[in-house]
XYZ file of C-alpha atoms in Angstrom:
640
model
C 0.149 0.108 0.118
C 1.453 3.494 -1.067
C 2.053 6.010 1.577
C -0.465 8.578 1.853
C 0.744 12.203 0.692
C 1.532 14.605 3.489
C -0.636 17.735 4.132
C 0.862 20.870 3.296
C 0.023 24.594 3.159
C 1.449 27.423 1.128
C 2.824 30.718 2.475
C -0.807 31.885 2.418
C -2.299 29.047 4.398
C -3.968 27.379 1.662
C -3.963 23.636 1.520
C -2.276 21.901 -1.557
C -3.606 18.520 -2.690
C -0.566 16.355 -3.525
C -0.590 13.449 -6.045
C 1.798 10.539 -6.447
C 5.337 10.761 -5.850
C 7.360 11.190 -9.101
C 10.852 11.439 -7.463
C 12.757 10.499 -4.338
C 16.010 11.278 -2.863
C 18.035 10.906 0.207
C 16.650 14.077 1.459
C 13.507 14.856 -0.175
C 10.413 13.469 -2.272
C 8.759 15.259 -5.206
C 4.922 15.191 -5.522
C 2.539 16.059 -8.236
C 0.462 18.959 -7.248
C -3.022 17.772 -8.720
C -4.583 21.504 -8.326
C -1.716 23.007 -10.335
C -0.688 21.254 -13.567
C 3.048 21.884 -14.183
C 4.124 22.593 -10.754
C 5.255 19.966 -8.115
C 6.169 20.320 -4.446
C 9.497 19.034 -3.177
C 8.754 17.926 0.401
C 11.908 17.226 2.655
C 11.642 14.062 4.926
C 12.577 16.163 8.051
C 11.565 19.819 8.735
C 13.988 22.371 7.231
C 15.819 25.015 9.461
C 14.878 28.530 9.728
C 17.874 30.007 7.688
C 16.979 27.791 4.465
C 13.231 28.445 5.204
C 14.003 32.283 4.890
C 16.034 31.761 1.809
C 13.186 29.841 -0.066
C 10.705 32.606 1.148
C 12.744 35.339 -0.666
C 13.732 33.523 -3.646
C 10.485 33.965 -5.606
C 11.012 37.758 -5.495
C 14.449 37.351 -7.019
C 13.095 35.421 -10.157
C 12.999 36.805 -13.627
C 12.505 35.641 -17.127
C 15.992 33.886 -17.584
C 15.765 31.992 -14.153
C 12.234 31.018 -14.973
C 13.406 29.728 -18.518
C 16.707 28.122 -17.341
C 16.080 26.772 -13.833
C 13.633 25.114 -11.445
C 13.371 28.305 -9.241
C 11.086 27.928 -6.084
C 7.683 29.435 -6.288
C 6.588 29.288 -2.667
C 7.514 27.797 0.773
C 5.351 24.898 1.994
C 4.716 24.035 5.578
C 2.915 21.405 7.471
C -0.103 21.574 9.475
C 1.950 22.258 12.562
C 3.584 25.508 10.771
C 7.055 23.880 10.315
C 8.499 24.724 6.877
C 8.971 21.276 4.923
C 9.476 21.988 1.281
C 8.823 24.285 -1.585
C 6.887 24.772 -4.757
C 8.906 24.392 -8.105
C 8.149 24.196 -11.780
C 7.756 20.559 -12.906
C 10.743 19.951 -15.411
C 11.766 16.638 -17.384
C 15.109 15.420 -18.489
C 18.051 13.172 -17.541
C 20.862 14.343 -15.328
C 24.207 15.311 -16.851
C 26.001 12.181 -16.049
C 23.792 10.085 -18.706
C 24.886 12.183 -21.232
C 28.681 12.508 -20.292
C 28.908 8.453 -19.658
C 29.130 6.630 -22.990
C 27.164 3.786 -21.831
C 24.352 5.648 -20.182
C 24.234 7.896 -23.197
C 23.669 5.037 -25.564
C 20.565 4.254 -23.273
C 19.396 7.490 -22.446
C 20.113 9.542 -25.393
C 20.562 6.956 -28.193
C 21.718 8.355 -31.679
C 23.441 11.569 -30.177
C 26.863 12.694 -31.162
C 29.577 14.977 -30.033
C 27.795 18.028 -31.437
C 24.881 17.436 -29.178
C 27.235 17.102 -26.179
C 28.878 20.494 -27.420
C 25.419 22.076 -27.618
C 24.239 20.779 -24.168
C 27.172 21.994 -22.428
C 26.783 25.339 -24.063
C 23.347 25.443 -22.939
C 24.364 24.632 -19.271
C 27.170 27.801 -19.478
C 24.116 29.709 -20.548
C 22.300 28.898 -17.455
C 25.318 29.350 -15.108
C 25.747 32.929 -16.684
C 21.890 33.669 -15.929
C 22.206 32.673 -12.219
C 25.358 34.785 -12.042
C 23.744 37.881 -13.577
C 20.975 37.505 -11.009
C 23.755 37.965 -8.324
C 23.162 34.287 -7.243
C 25.969 31.354 -6.835
C 24.989 27.561 -7.485
C 27.728 26.603 -5.104
C 26.938 22.851 -5.057
C 27.964 22.172 -8.735
C 27.443 18.414 -9.612
C 25.865 16.072 -12.149
C 22.525 15.757 -10.353
C 21.942 19.507 -10.466
C 21.518 19.703 -14.162
C 18.851 18.300 -16.240
C 19.315 17.675 -20.000
C 16.464 17.219 -22.445
C 16.253 15.212 -25.703
C 16.863 18.524 -27.594
C 19.967 19.433 -25.527
C 18.050 22.177 -23.662
C 18.875 22.363 -19.909
C 17.185 23.097 -16.599
C 19.103 23.619 -13.187
C 17.528 22.070 -10.155
C 17.925 22.140 -6.887
C 18.028 25.755 -6.544
C 17.046 26.083 -3.002
C 20.589 25.239 -2.075
C 22.040 28.178 -4.015
C 23.861 31.046 -2.363
C 21.484 34.056 -2.836
C 21.397 37.829 -1.977
C 18.375 39.769 -1.006
C 18.045 43.083 0.495
C 21.474 43.174 1.740
C 21.306 39.789 3.274
C 23.147 36.784 2.035
C 21.757 33.303 2.405
C 24.789 30.882 1.867
C 25.045 27.650 0.162
C 26.450 24.811 2.659
C 27.028 22.017 0.497
C 29.388 20.788 -2.401
C 30.711 17.692 -4.039
C 34.303 17.374 -3.901
C 35.074 16.450 -7.420
C 33.489 19.757 -8.520
C 35.043 21.858 -5.678
C 37.936 24.215 -6.599
C 41.324 23.930 -5.058
C 40.957 27.003 -2.761
C 37.781 25.408 -0.970
C 39.071 21.655 -0.895
C 38.803 19.986 2.533
C 37.153 23.256 4.070
C 33.745 23.320 5.661
C 31.149 25.368 3.812
C 29.812 27.140 6.616
C 30.821 30.801 6.537
C 32.486 30.446 3.326
C 31.313 33.053 0.767
C 30.788 31.349 -2.372
C 31.835 33.431 -5.735
C 31.177 33.086 -9.170
C 34.684 32.328 -9.772
C 34.120 28.994 -7.425
C 31.271 28.154 -9.669
C 33.471 28.873 -13.004
C 35.727 25.946 -11.687
C 32.689 23.491 -11.419
C 31.535 24.672 -14.812
C 34.893 23.939 -16.291
C 35.006 20.382 -14.903
C 31.413 19.950 -16.103
C 32.452 20.967 -19.528
C 35.340 18.834 -19.486
C 33.624 15.815 -18.316
C 30.953 16.151 -21.188
C 33.316 16.838 -23.984
C 35.784 14.046 -22.762
C 32.956 11.485 -22.397
C 33.188 11.430 -18.542
C 36.909 11.570 -17.922
C 37.715 13.757 -15.092
C 40.459 16.215 -15.658
C 42.143 15.624 -12.325
C 41.763 11.745 -12.754
C 45.017 10.404 -14.042
C 48.287 8.208 -13.153
C 50.523 9.999 -10.633
C 54.096 9.587 -11.315
C 55.078 10.283 -7.833
C 54.903 8.584 -4.569
C 51.736 7.603 -3.060
C 48.152 7.728 -4.257
C 46.622 10.699 -5.868
C 42.673 10.757 -5.517
C 40.880 13.388 -7.663
C 40.139 15.521 -4.469
C 43.852 15.830 -3.893
C 44.881 16.309 -7.290
C 42.373 19.244 -7.532
C 43.647 20.525 -4.330
C 47.266 20.505 -5.605
C 46.277 21.643 -8.817
C 47.464 18.689 -10.828
C 45.777 18.977 -14.264
C 46.336 15.469 -15.880
C 45.615 16.753 -19.547
C 47.102 20.165 -19.311
C 50.366 21.508 -20.937
C 52.018 21.293 -17.511
C 50.994 17.753 -16.811
C 54.871 16.719 -16.842
C 55.799 19.231 -14.111
C 52.916 18.271 -11.813
C 53.552 14.691 -12.316
C 50.474 13.564 -14.175
C 49.864 11.348 -17.293
C 46.211 11.288 -18.499
C 44.504 7.676 -18.340
C 45.187 5.359 -21.286
C 42.667 5.666 -24.059
C 41.973 9.134 -23.650
C 42.251 11.803 -26.156
C 44.612 15.042 -25.965
C 43.343 18.331 -24.914
C 43.868 19.767 -28.363
C 40.701 17.784 -29.792
C 38.684 20.843 -28.483
C 40.452 23.265 -30.649
C 42.773 26.139 -29.606
C 40.088 28.349 -28.025
C 38.429 26.135 -25.737
C 41.860 24.436 -24.797
C 43.039 27.752 -23.568
C 39.985 28.257 -21.678
C 40.265 24.770 -19.926
C 44.187 25.657 -19.251
C 43.068 29.118 -17.497
C 40.228 27.431 -15.487
C 42.616 24.851 -14.139
C 45.578 27.179 -13.456
C 46.894 27.933 -9.970
C 47.015 31.545 -10.729
C 43.313 31.638 -11.403
C 42.463 30.510 -7.963
C 42.236 34.067 -6.685
C 40.122 35.170 -9.764
C 40.311 35.055 -13.509
C 38.901 31.895 -14.466
C 36.985 31.643 -17.694
C 33.415 32.946 -17.098
C 29.999 31.239 -17.991
C 29.995 33.884 -20.805
C 33.372 32.861 -21.892
C 32.434 29.426 -22.123
C 29.314 30.062 -24.057
C 31.355 32.072 -26.719
C 34.140 29.435 -26.975
C 31.746 26.613 -27.245
C 29.461 27.966 -29.773
C 32.386 28.551 -32.122
C 33.549 24.891 -31.201
C 30.111 23.684 -32.478
C 30.529 25.589 -35.769
C 34.128 24.109 -36.360
C 33.392 20.456 -35.979
C 33.125 18.121 -38.845
C 32.027 14.625 -39.601
C 34.642 11.828 -39.392
C 35.156 10.446 -43.084
C 35.241 6.628 -41.629
C 32.545 6.585 -38.983
C 29.378 8.801 -39.429
C 28.734 8.814 -35.757
C 31.697 10.431 -35.030
C 32.194 14.343 -35.177
C 35.274 16.401 -34.122
C 37.151 19.707 -34.437
C 38.278 20.395 -37.919
C 41.837 20.899 -37.053
C 42.414 17.358 -35.853
C 41.918 13.865 -37.016
C 39.051 11.786 -35.499
C 39.949 11.054 -31.907
C 37.309 8.663 -31.442
C 38.084 6.150 -34.079
C 41.616 4.924 -32.413
C 39.937 4.939 -28.891
C 37.097 2.652 -30.128
C 39.625 0.461 -31.904
C 41.681 0.193 -28.914
C 39.281 -0.501 -26.229
C 36.330 -2.210 -28.233
C 33.907 0.285 -26.595
C 31.138 2.357 -28.780
C 31.505 6.010 -27.621
C 28.811 7.063 -30.000
C 25.998 4.886 -31.375
C 24.978 4.638 -34.869
C 21.897 2.868 -36.563
C 22.761 0.810 -39.671
C 20.112 -1.089 -41.511
C 20.651 -4.727 -42.687
C 23.374 -5.067 -45.240
C 23.599 -1.271 -46.027
C 27.203 -1.451 -44.751
C 28.507 -3.438 -47.847
C 26.162 -2.675 -50.648
C 27.233 0.215 -53.046
C 28.257 1.369 -56.305
C 32.003 1.327 -55.572
C 33.840 0.043 -58.978
C 36.694 -2.096 -57.481
C 37.582 -3.921 -61.067
C 37.803 -0.532 -62.710
C 39.867 1.033 -59.987
C 42.066 -1.865 -59.865
C 42.951 -1.589 -63.474
C 44.115 2.135 -62.910
C 46.377 0.822 -60.212
C 48.055 -1.951 -62.247
C 48.422 0.495 -65.049
C 50.675 2.692 -62.754
C 54.302 2.367 -64.332
C 56.856 0.889 -62.098
C 59.942 3.232 -61.548
C 62.302 0.210 -61.974
C 65.395 -0.459 -59.944
C 67.680 2.358 -58.892
C 70.657 2.636 -61.590
C 74.094 1.514 -60.613
C 75.919 4.503 -59.659
C 79.570 5.192 -60.811
C 82.288 4.653 -57.995
C 79.561 2.385 -56.432
C 82.691 0.399 -54.613
C 84.706 1.896 -51.954
C 86.619 4.923 -53.022
C 89.747 3.549 -51.059
C 89.801 0.628 -53.562
C 89.967 2.744 -56.610
C 92.974 4.874 -55.546
C 96.816 3.900 -56.481
C 99.385 4.293 -53.714
C 101.478 7.261 -54.345
C 105.157 6.823 -55.321
C 106.370 8.431 -51.868
C 104.437 6.007 -49.889
C 105.853 2.941 -51.827
C 109.302 4.444 -51.868
C 109.119 4.800 -48.234
C 108.400 0.923 -47.632
C 111.294 -0.111 -50.193
C 113.683 2.136 -48.643
C 115.222 -0.152 -46.127
C 115.500 -2.829 -48.602
C 117.359 -0.798 -51.092
C 119.858 0.773 -48.715
C 120.541 -2.819 -47.315
C 121.064 -4.290 -50.905
C 123.625 -1.271 -51.523
C 125.414 -2.207 -48.218
C 125.765 -5.619 -49.111
C 127.233 -4.772 -52.523
C 129.659 -2.335 -51.004
C 130.750 -5.053 -48.517
C 131.583 -7.496 -51.111
C 133.603 -4.562 -53.029
C 135.607 -4.161 -49.716
C 134.532 -0.820 -48.586
C 134.357 -2.012 -44.999
C 132.655 -0.906 -41.828
C 132.506 3.002 -42.650
C 129.933 1.964 -45.396
C 127.747 0.359 -42.774
C 127.521 3.576 -40.671
C 127.007 5.599 -43.961
C 124.095 3.268 -44.892
C 122.373 3.556 -41.391
C 122.726 7.210 -41.536
C 121.207 7.325 -45.044
C 118.255 5.241 -44.121
C 117.410 7.404 -41.021
C 117.997 10.464 -43.068
C 115.894 9.606 -45.894
C 113.296 8.343 -43.424
C 113.184 11.836 -41.666
C 113.181 13.316 -45.071
C 109.881 11.312 -46.285
C 107.985 11.629 -42.706
C 104.955 13.401 -43.041
C 104.052 16.446 -40.884
C 102.120 15.565 -38.051
C 99.563 18.071 -38.269
C 99.035 17.809 -41.899
C 98.693 14.002 -41.426
C 95.940 14.753 -38.559
C 93.881 17.031 -40.719
C 94.269 14.690 -44.036
C 92.857 11.937 -41.576
C 89.991 14.208 -40.385
C 89.089 15.087 -44.152
C 89.058 11.324 -44.948
C 86.719 10.598 -42.043
C 84.388 13.497 -42.942
C 84.390 12.494 -46.682
C 83.691 8.874 -45.547
C 80.548 9.932 -43.639
C 79.292 12.046 -46.605
C 79.842 9.304 -48.979
C 77.838 6.605 -46.791
C 75.022 9.050 -46.245
C 74.808 9.724 -49.886
C 74.761 5.897 -50.626
C 71.929 5.139 -48.181
C 69.968 8.180 -49.224
C 70.342 6.924 -52.868
C 69.256 3.394 -52.031
C 66.236 4.496 -50.074
C 65.035 7.402 -52.292
C 66.064 6.333 -55.690
C 65.035 2.730 -55.154
C 61.702 1.408 -55.684
C 61.092 0.204 -52.309
C 58.290 2.620 -51.170
C 56.554 2.182 -54.629
C 56.651 -1.787 -53.957
C 55.420 -1.035 -50.315
C 52.398 0.586 -51.263
C 51.550 -1.530 -54.066
C 51.528 -4.365 -51.389
C 49.488 -2.630 -49.349
C 46.982 -1.904 -52.058
C 46.919 -5.456 -52.719
C 46.091 -6.413 -49.231
C 43.419 -3.620 -48.979
C 41.636 -5.178 -52.169
C 41.693 -8.677 -50.688
C 39.889 -7.223 -47.304
C 37.514 -5.404 -49.316
C 36.593 -8.374 -51.340
C 36.351 -10.224 -48.097
C 34.157 -7.980 -46.359
C 30.674 -9.772 -47.012
C 31.953 -13.068 -45.728
C 33.594 -11.307 -42.822
C 30.171 -9.581 -41.992
C 28.315 -12.978 -41.838
C 30.892 -14.642 -39.739
C 30.694 -11.764 -37.237
C 26.833 -11.906 -37.088
C 27.042 -15.469 -36.833
C 29.580 -15.093 -33.713
C 26.952 -12.943 -32.357
C 24.587 -15.852 -32.179
C 27.087 -17.973 -30.758
C 28.049 -15.707 -28.063
C 24.361 -14.796 -27.257
C 24.670 -16.082 -23.536
C 27.838 -13.566 -23.047
C 26.387 -10.756 -24.933
C 22.921 -11.037 -22.804
C 25.185 -11.370 -19.573
C 27.329 -8.098 -20.804
C 24.041 -6.079 -21.539
C 22.551 -7.261 -18.193
C 25.754 -5.927 -16.426
C 25.679 -2.707 -18.491
C 22.321 -1.975 -16.547
C 24.095 -1.672 -13.337
C 26.071 1.679 -13.157
C 28.870 2.329 -10.470
C 27.709 5.591 -10.186
C 24.367 4.437 -8.653
C 25.854 1.491 -6.652
C 26.453 1.286 -3.000
C 29.959 -0.356 -2.393
C 31.483 -0.070 0.892
C 34.551 2.408 0.818
C 33.557 3.691 -2.782
C 32.253 7.094 -2.655
C 31.900 9.697 -5.369
C 35.779 10.329 -5.870
C 36.611 6.823 -6.411
C 33.600 6.197 -8.590
C 34.701 9.335 -10.856
C 38.239 7.794 -10.798
C 36.997 4.449 -12.086
C 34.930 6.309 -14.936
C 37.930 8.355 -15.845
C 39.609 5.006 -16.459
C 36.694 3.547 -18.693
C 35.014 1.596 -15.974
C 31.280 2.515 -15.810
C 29.253 -0.297 -15.003
C 29.356 -4.017 -13.511
C 30.255 -5.147 -17.007
C 33.551 -3.146 -17.034
C 34.694 -4.866 -13.543
C 37.565 -7.199 -14.600
C 40.464 -8.022 -12.551
C 43.012 -6.668 -15.097
C 41.201 -3.410 -15.835
C 40.673 -2.426 -12.086
C 44.307 -3.168 -11.312
C 45.217 -0.449 -13.743
C 43.135 2.238 -11.732
C 45.500 4.223 -9.421
C 44.239 3.958 -5.711
C 42.375 0.709 -5.889
C 44.545 -1.929 -4.044
C 43.463 -5.618 -3.272
C 40.724 -4.663 -0.650
C 39.013 -2.299 -2.927
C 39.418 -4.529 -6.173
C 38.051 -7.327 -4.053
C 34.907 -5.071 -3.097
C 34.366 -4.253 -6.739
C 34.709 -7.738 -7.779
C 32.197 -9.100 -5.069
C 29.722 -6.550 -6.091
C 29.959 -7.782 -9.746
C 29.538 -11.175 -8.737
C 26.494 -10.360 -6.652
C 24.798 -8.456 -9.552
C 25.853 -11.536 -11.875
C 24.164 -14.085 -9.744
C 20.873 -12.205 -10.609
C 21.469 -12.912 -14.447
C 19.083 -15.391 -16.118
C 19.875 -16.141 -19.638
C 16.872 -16.260 -22.295
C 17.968 -18.428 -25.331
C 14.563 -17.147 -27.041
C 15.328 -13.717 -26.731
C 17.749 -13.286 -29.956
C 20.535 -11.377 -30.718
C 20.119 -7.463 -29.292
C 19.875 -5.046 -32.217
C 22.345 -2.847 -30.677
C 24.902 -5.555 -31.157
C 24.026 -6.284 -34.676
C 24.140 -2.357 -35.478
C 27.636 -2.208 -34.061
C 28.756 -5.239 -36.366
C 27.146 -3.203 -39.269
C 28.981 -0.023 -38.180
C 32.273 -1.730 -37.918
C 31.852 -3.214 -41.377
C 30.803 0.051 -42.783
C 33.909 1.904 -41.314
C 36.219 -0.879 -42.473
C 34.692 -0.631 -46.061
C 35.040 3.185 -46.017
C 38.777 2.815 -44.862
C 39.716 0.219 -47.508
C 37.684 2.263 -50.253
C 39.643 5.495 -49.330
C 42.838 3.831 -49.278
C 42.148 2.182 -52.699
C 40.797 5.338 -54.430
C 44.124 7.427 -53.335
C 46.064 4.430 -54.876
C 46.489 5.387 -58.710
C 47.502 9.068 -57.542
C 49.864 7.830 -55.003
C 51.742 5.658 -57.062
C 52.075 8.056 -59.809
C 53.297 10.532 -57.300
C 55.674 8.036 -55.707
C 57.033 7.178 -59.267
C 57.698 10.704 -59.992
C 59.504 11.523 -56.478
C 61.619 8.481 -57.273
C 62.561 9.471 -60.520
C 63.223 13.097 -59.342
C 65.391 11.852 -56.485
C 67.579 9.784 -58.954
C 68.149 13.224 -60.930
C 68.597 15.009 -57.655
C 70.887 12.699 -55.822
C 73.152 11.715 -58.703
C 75.162 14.681 -58.609
C 75.459 14.896 -54.898
C 76.603 10.763 -55.111
C 79.132 11.671 -57.711
C 80.563 14.876 -55.718
C 80.608 12.652 -52.550
C 82.417 10.075 -54.349
C 84.997 12.338 -55.649
C 85.680 14.028 -52.382
C 86.149 10.733 -50.809
C 88.742 9.560 -53.539
C 90.606 12.975 -53.101
C 90.698 12.642 -49.303
C 92.014 9.018 -49.615
C 94.927 10.132 -52.138
C 95.712 13.062 -50.099
C 96.144 10.627 -46.867
C 98.369 8.174 -49.003
C 100.411 11.031 -50.533
C 101.368 11.805 -46.969
C 102.509 8.285 -46.308
């Protein structure tokens, strides 16, 4: 039996008839108001204190068109029959909280078919809502996923506005709560009571929200710490360790694996992130909400569609960052619908294209170059060097002749002196010899470099390599229909595992109650690609910083408890989303292979021209290098 709605009255003492509960949390429940369509009552489980009641009471007088359009702004204070304040009237709003759009797996279920453009537009609207609140002299304070609802058309509403910091008639009504993973460094670890929140504090939280949205749920301060000890997100924020920033090495942080670089958002938005997360901005100067609106509006205009995967959109200044991530992880960041065999049907003329590829003229082998052998082998020894080697023998022969002719011992000493004198006369100058040796060494290096360049640039290797790649691409394209059928059959064979994975994906870690794993640890897991029970595997959680054996065991135990609830249904058939992924993969491969083959004729023609030009260009250089090497060798030999 459902619980009877509480009896409440508005600020004028009029009773309100509440309908059914449409939402419930740890602090309050939300009821329909049957007498006022479009209005709901947020009733706290316990009476609220006088300060909060006073804030809610004055908030309707602050309302304006902007706040009414972009927030669920309080309309009135509600009390129970005893006169105790227990809640407030607010406009009824619809949408999913921001986490469902940031997280790829939640996005596939809650926002199917959306792409990166939708994320850019949604977070631009979030920035507009922040700007409207700030223009009204208010501060959000408790920035977090749950405070933002996003509709299917990317419009947004800020909710839980009764926690905002507001000013009225010179009195400040504070915000006493906050989520650490969205809290700026200067407020980390501090009690919020007595703290005057500022727009600059909000601007940090807005930058976090924007980063999470554009980077698929990855937190900017979640990464691998290269120093000693653990680095939870809250500590990384406090110590200003932006894992994706240009200073990441100096703060000893590396971004998680399978994450894109900061540059994917374009230069302007990249600089906004750098400013928002800089130590210098703690006292002021973070990009304002209006700055983000301007930067993100420009970003949306600068995105283009990926040439391989039609569901991927990215900044025009970069290649697609999503394709390599999906290829590396096997995950699907942005879903796309493909009908039947559309992925392999088309009018691509492979036979005609291949004839053009085969018609490309081969450059032939590199011509044999003159002087291709070692320069040293082609240089004859000079007379001085040869004579020096023969000198002792000639003098010895002369001495023997003199001995037999009876010239005696004095001739012996004369011969010895002659050898020494002639040796001294023919000995090279040491400085000249050293200089000649250095010239020979340098000439040899130049010659070796010229030969290597000739072999690599004047030879046909690059042409042959591209031709081999094109042959492989042709075979792969021809086999795609069979590959598609095999993959679809594999889905049928793996039906039980796929059903289990789909079941486990329904259990998000963000919503789970796991002992010792709070918001910060959950955000760290998500930043390393672990979103649901299906992602919890021993190898994957071992790679997450701060998760030792105890935490790993708790995660694995939670997954096991979820898995025990699974029941396989053999009659259910293959999930259409799994089939769509196969079709999308086949389509992406087909486009890649076709694009490679289409470039083939022009690429081969260009390579042939480059090779022939290299032969003309390098010929003179090779000849000069050879001549210099020969001359250097001659000089060295002439010096003995």
